[in-house]
PDB file of C-alpha atoms in Angstrom:
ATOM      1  CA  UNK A   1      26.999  -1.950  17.184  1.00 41.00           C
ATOM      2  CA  UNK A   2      24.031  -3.889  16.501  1.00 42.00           C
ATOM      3  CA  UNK A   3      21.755  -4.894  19.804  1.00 43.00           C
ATOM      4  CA  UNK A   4      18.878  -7.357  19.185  1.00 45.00           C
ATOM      5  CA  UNK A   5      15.433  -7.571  20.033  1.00 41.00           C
ATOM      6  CA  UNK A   6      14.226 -11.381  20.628  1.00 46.00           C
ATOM      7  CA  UNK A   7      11.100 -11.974  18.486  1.00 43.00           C
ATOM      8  CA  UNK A   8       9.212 -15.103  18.632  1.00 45.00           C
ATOM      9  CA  UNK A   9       9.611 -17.009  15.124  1.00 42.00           C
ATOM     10  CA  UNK A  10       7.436 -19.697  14.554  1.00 45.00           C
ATOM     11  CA  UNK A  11       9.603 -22.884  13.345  1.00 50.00           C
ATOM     12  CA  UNK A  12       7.812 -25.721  12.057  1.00 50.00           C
ATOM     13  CA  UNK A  13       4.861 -26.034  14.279  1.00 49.00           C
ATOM     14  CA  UNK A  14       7.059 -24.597  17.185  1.00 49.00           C
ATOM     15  CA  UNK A  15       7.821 -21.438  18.495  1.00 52.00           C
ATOM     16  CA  UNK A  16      12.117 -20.685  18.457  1.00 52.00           C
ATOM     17  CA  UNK A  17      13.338 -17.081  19.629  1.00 52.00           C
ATOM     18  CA  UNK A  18      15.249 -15.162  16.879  1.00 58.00           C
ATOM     19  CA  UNK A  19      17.308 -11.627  16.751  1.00 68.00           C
ATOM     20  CA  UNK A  20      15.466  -8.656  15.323  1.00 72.00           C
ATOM     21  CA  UNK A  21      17.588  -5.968  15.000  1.00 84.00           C
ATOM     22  CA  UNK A  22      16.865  -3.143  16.860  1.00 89.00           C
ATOM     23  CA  UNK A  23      17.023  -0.762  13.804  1.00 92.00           C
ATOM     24  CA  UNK A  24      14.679  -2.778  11.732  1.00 92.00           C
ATOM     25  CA  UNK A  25      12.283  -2.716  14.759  1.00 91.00           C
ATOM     26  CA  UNK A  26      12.695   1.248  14.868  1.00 92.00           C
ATOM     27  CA  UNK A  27      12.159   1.019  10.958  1.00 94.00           C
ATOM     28  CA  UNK A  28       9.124  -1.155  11.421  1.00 94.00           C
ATOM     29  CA  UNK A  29       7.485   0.976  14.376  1.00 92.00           C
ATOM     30  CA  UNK A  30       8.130   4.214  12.577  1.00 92.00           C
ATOM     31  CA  UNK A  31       7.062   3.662   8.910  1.00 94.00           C
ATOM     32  CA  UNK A  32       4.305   0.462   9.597  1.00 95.00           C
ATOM     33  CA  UNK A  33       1.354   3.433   9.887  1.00 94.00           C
ATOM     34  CA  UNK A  34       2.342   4.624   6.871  1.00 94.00           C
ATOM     35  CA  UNK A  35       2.905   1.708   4.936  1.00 95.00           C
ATOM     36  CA  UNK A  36      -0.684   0.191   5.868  1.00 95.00           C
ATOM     37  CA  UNK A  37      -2.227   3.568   4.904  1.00 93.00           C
ATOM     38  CA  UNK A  38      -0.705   3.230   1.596  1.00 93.00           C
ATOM     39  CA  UNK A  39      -1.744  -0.113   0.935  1.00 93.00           C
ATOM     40  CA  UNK A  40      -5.201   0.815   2.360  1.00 93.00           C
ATOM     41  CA  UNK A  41      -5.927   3.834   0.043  1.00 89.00           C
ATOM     42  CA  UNK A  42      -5.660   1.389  -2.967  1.00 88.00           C
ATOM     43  CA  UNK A  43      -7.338  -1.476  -0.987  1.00 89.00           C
ATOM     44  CA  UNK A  44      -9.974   0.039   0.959  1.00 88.00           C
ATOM     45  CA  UNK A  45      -9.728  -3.590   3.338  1.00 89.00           C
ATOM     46  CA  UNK A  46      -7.867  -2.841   6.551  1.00 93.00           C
ATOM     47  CA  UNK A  47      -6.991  -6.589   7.242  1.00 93.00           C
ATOM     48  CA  UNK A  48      -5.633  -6.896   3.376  1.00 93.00           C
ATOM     49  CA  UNK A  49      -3.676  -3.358   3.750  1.00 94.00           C
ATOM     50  CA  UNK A  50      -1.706  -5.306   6.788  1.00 94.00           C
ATOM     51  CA  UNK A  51      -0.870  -8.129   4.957  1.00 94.00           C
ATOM     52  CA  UNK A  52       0.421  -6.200   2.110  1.00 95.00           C
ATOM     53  CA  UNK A  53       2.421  -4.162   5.376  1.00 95.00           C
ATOM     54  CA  UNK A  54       3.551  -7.696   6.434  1.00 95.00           C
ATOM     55  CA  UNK A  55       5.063  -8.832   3.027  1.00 95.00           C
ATOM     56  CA  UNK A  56       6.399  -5.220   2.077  1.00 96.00           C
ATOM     57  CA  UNK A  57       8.071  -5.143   5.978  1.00 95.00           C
ATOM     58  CA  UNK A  58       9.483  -8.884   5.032  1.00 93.00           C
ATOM     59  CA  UNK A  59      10.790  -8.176   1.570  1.00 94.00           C
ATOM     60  CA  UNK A  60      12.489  -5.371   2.713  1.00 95.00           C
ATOM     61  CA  UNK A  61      14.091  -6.969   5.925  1.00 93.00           C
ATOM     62  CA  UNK A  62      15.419 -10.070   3.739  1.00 92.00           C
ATOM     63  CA  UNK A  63      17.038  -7.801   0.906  1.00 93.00           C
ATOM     64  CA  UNK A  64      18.185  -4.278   2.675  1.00 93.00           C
ATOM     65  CA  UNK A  65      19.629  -2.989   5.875  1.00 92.00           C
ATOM     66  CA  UNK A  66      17.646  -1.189   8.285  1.00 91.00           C
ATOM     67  CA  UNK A  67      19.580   1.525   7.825  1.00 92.00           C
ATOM     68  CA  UNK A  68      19.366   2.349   4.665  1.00 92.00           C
ATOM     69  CA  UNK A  69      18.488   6.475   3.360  1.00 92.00           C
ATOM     70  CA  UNK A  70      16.078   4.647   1.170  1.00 94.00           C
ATOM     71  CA  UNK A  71      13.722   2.885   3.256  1.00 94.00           C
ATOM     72  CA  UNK A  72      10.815   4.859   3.901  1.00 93.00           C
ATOM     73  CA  UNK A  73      10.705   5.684  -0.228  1.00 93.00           C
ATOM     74  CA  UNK A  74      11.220   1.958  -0.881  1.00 95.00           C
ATOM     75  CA  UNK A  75       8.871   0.811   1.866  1.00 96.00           C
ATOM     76  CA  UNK A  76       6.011   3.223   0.408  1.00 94.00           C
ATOM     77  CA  UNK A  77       6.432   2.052  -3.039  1.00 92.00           C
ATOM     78  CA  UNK A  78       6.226  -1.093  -2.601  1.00 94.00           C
ATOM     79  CA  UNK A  79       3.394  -0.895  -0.442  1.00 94.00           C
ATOM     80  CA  UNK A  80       1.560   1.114  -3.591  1.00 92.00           C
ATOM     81  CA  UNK A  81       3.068  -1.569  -6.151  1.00 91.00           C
ATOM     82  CA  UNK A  82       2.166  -4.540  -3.929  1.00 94.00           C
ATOM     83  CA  UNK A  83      -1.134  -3.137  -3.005  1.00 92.00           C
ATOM     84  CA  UNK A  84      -2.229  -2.561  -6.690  1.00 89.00           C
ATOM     85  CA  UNK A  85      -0.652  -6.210  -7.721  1.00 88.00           C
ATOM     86  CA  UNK A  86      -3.234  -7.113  -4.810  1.00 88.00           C
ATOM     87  CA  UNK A  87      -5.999  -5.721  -6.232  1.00 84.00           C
ATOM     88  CA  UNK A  88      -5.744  -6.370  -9.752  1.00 81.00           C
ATOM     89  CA  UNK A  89      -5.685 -10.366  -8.710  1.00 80.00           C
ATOM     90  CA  UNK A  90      -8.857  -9.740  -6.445  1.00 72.00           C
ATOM     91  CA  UNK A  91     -10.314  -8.579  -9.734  1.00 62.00           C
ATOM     92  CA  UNK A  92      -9.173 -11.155 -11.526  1.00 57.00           C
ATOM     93  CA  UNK A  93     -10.783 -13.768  -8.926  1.00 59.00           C
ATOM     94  CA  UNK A  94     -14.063 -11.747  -8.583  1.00 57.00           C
ATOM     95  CA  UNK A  95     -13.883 -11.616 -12.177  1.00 54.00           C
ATOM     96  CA  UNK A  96     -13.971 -15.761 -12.571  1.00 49.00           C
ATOM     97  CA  UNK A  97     -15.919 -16.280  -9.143  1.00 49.00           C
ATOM     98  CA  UNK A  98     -18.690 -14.076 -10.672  1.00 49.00           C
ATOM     99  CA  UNK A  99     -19.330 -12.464  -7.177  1.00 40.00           C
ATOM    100  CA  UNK A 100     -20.544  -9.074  -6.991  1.00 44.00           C
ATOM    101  CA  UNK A 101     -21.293  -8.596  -3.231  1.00 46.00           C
ATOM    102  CA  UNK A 102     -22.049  -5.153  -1.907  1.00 48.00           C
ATOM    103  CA  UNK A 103     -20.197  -4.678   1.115  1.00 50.00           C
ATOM    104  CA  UNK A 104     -22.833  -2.905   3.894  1.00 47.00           C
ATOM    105  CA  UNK A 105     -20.785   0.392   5.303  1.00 46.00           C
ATOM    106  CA  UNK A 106     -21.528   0.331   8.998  1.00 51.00           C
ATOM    107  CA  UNK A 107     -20.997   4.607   9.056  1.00 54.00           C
ATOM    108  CA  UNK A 108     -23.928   4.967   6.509  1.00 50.00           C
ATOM    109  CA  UNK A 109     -27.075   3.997   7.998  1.00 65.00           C
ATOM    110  CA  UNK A 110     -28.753   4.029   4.666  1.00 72.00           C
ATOM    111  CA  UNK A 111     -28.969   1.111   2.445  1.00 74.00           C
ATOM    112  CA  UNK A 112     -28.623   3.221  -0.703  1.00 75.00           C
ATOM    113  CA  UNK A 113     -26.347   5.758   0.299  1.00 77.00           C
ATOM    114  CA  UNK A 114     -23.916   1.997   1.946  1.00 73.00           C
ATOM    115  CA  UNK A 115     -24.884   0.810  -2.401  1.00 73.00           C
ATOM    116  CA  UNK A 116     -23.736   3.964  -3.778  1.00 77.00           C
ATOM    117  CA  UNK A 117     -20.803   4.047  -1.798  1.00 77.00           C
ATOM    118  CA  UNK A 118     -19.124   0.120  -1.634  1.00 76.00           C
ATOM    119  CA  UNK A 119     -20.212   1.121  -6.075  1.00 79.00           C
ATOM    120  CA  UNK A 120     -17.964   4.364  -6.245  1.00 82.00           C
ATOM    121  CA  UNK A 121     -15.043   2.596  -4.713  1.00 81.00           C
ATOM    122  CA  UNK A 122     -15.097  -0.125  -6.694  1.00 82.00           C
ATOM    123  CA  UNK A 123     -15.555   1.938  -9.697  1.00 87.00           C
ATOM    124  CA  UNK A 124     -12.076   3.855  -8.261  1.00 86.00           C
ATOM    125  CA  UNK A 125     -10.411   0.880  -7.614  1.00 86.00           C
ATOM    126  CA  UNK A 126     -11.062  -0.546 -11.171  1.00 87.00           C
ATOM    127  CA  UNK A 127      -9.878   2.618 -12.671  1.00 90.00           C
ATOM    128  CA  UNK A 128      -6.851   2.506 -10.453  1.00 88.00           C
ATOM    129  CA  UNK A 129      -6.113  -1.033 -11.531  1.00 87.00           C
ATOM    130  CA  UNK A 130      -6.161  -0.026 -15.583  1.00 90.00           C
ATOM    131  CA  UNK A 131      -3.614   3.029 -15.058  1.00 91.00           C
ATOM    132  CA  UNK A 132      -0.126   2.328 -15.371  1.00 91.00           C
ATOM    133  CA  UNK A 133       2.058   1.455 -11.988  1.00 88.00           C
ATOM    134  CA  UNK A 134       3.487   5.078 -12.042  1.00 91.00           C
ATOM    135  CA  UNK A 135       0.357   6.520 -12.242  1.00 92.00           C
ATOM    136  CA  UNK A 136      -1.607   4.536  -9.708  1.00 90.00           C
ATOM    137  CA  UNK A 137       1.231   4.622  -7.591  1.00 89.00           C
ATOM    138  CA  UNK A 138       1.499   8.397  -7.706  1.00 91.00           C
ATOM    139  CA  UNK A 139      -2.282   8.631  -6.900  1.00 91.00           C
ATOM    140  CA  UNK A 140      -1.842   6.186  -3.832  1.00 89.00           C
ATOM    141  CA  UNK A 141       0.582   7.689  -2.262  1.00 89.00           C
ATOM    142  CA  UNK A 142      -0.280  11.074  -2.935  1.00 89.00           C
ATOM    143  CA  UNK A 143      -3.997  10.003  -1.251  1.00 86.00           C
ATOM    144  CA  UNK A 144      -2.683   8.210   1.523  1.00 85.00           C
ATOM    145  CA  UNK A 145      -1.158  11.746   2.864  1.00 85.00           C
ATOM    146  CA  UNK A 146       2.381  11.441   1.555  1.00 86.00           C
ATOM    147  CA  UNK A 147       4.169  14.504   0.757  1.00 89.00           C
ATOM    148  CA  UNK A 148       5.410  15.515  -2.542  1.00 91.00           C
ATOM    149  CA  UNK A 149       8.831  15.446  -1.216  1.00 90.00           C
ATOM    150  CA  UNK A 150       7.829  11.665   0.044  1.00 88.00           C
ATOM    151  CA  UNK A 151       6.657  10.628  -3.416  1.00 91.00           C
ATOM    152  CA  UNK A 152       9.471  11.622  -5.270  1.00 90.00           C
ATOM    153  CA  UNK A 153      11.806   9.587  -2.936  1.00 88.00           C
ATOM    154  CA  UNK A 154       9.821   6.570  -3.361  1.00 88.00           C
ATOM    155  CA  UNK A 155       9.306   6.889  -7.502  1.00 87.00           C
ATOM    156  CA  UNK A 156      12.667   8.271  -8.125  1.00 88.00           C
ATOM    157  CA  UNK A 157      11.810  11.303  -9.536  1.00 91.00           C
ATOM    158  CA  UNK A 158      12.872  14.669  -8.961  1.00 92.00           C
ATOM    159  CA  UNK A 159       9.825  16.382  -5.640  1.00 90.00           C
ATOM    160  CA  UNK A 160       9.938  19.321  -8.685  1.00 93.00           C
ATOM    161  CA  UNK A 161       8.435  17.266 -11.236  1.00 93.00           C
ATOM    162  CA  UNK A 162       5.469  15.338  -8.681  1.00 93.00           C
ATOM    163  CA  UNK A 163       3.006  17.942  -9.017  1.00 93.00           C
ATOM    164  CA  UNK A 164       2.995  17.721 -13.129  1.00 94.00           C
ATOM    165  CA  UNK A 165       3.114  13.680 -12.792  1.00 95.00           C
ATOM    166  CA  UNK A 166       0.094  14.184 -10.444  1.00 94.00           C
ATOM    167  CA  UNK A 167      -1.681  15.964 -12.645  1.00 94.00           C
ATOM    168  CA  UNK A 168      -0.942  13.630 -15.558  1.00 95.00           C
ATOM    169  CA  UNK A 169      -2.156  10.860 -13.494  1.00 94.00           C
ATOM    170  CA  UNK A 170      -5.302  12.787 -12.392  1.00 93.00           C
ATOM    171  CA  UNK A 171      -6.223  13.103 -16.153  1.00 94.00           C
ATOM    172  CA  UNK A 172      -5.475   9.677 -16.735  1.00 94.00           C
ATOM    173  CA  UNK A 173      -7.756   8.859 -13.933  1.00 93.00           C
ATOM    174  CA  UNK A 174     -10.388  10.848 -15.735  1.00 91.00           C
ATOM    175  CA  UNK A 175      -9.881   9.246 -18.625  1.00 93.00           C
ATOM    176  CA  UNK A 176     -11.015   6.260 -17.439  1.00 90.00           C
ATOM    177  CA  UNK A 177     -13.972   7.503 -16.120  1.00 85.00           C
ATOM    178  CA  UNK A 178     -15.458   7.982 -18.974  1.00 79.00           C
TER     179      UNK A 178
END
């Protein structure tokens, strides 16, 4: 049996109080970490990662049950696929807005060092945005501490074949670089 949580929904312009589910609240509480951390890897913007989180957590809650074996793996690929969709639009805008702001990093004290840095990852995150899905995916996840065993839940393929498909996406990677 199914109890409910009451979670405040907002309903044109007011608040009404609507059933969550317990289980998609123990979903949520268990894999949201995880899901932001994906989105974050390929991101690198905390309050972007947790809207991806948000949208992921929705799409899933509108189409699946909260009890499904696959949740976690389809929660943490589409936090990778939504994450890189994310990114190559905020390319695209920067792209047409012409902007090329250097974000300061507050844990580097030096101006150069804070340059070099915001440079490399936006160098990373461009080459992430050129690979294919699979292969950014794999390199998100893989990054944002999944296991291989978690990756080949969420790509489909067999946790066997994850460390070749890693390397193949590695190569890629460097490929790009150059």
């Amino acid at each position: 049996m199914t109890t409910a949580v009451e979670a405040r929904v907002p309903e044109h312009g007011r608040e009404a109080v609507s059933p969550l589910p317990t289980e998609f609240e123990r979903l949520f509480r268990a894999e949201y970490p995880r899901v932001v951390r994906v989105a974050y890897r390929v991101l690198g913007d905390e309050a972007a990662a947790e809207d991806v989180a948000q949208e992921v957590f929705l799409s899933f809650y509108r189409a699946h049950p909260a009890t499904a074996d696959y949740a976690a793996a389809w929660l943490h690929a589409a936090a990778a696929h939504t994450a890189l969709n994310a990114l190559r639009s905020r390319g695209r805008r920067a792209t047409r807005e012409g902007a090329q702001a250097i974000r300061y990093d507050a844990a580097s004290p030096d101006p150069v060092e804070a340059v070099a840095t915001a440079e490399t990852r936006a160098e990373v995150r461009a080459i992430l945005a050129r690979l294919s899905d699979r292969d950014a995916a794999l390199l998100a996840l893989r990054h944002a501490g999944l296991s291989y065993a978690e990756i080949a839940a969420a790509i489909d393929v067999r946790a066997s074949s994850v460390g070749t498909l890693l390397r193949r996406a590695e190569d890629a990677f460097r490929r790009e670089m150059t």
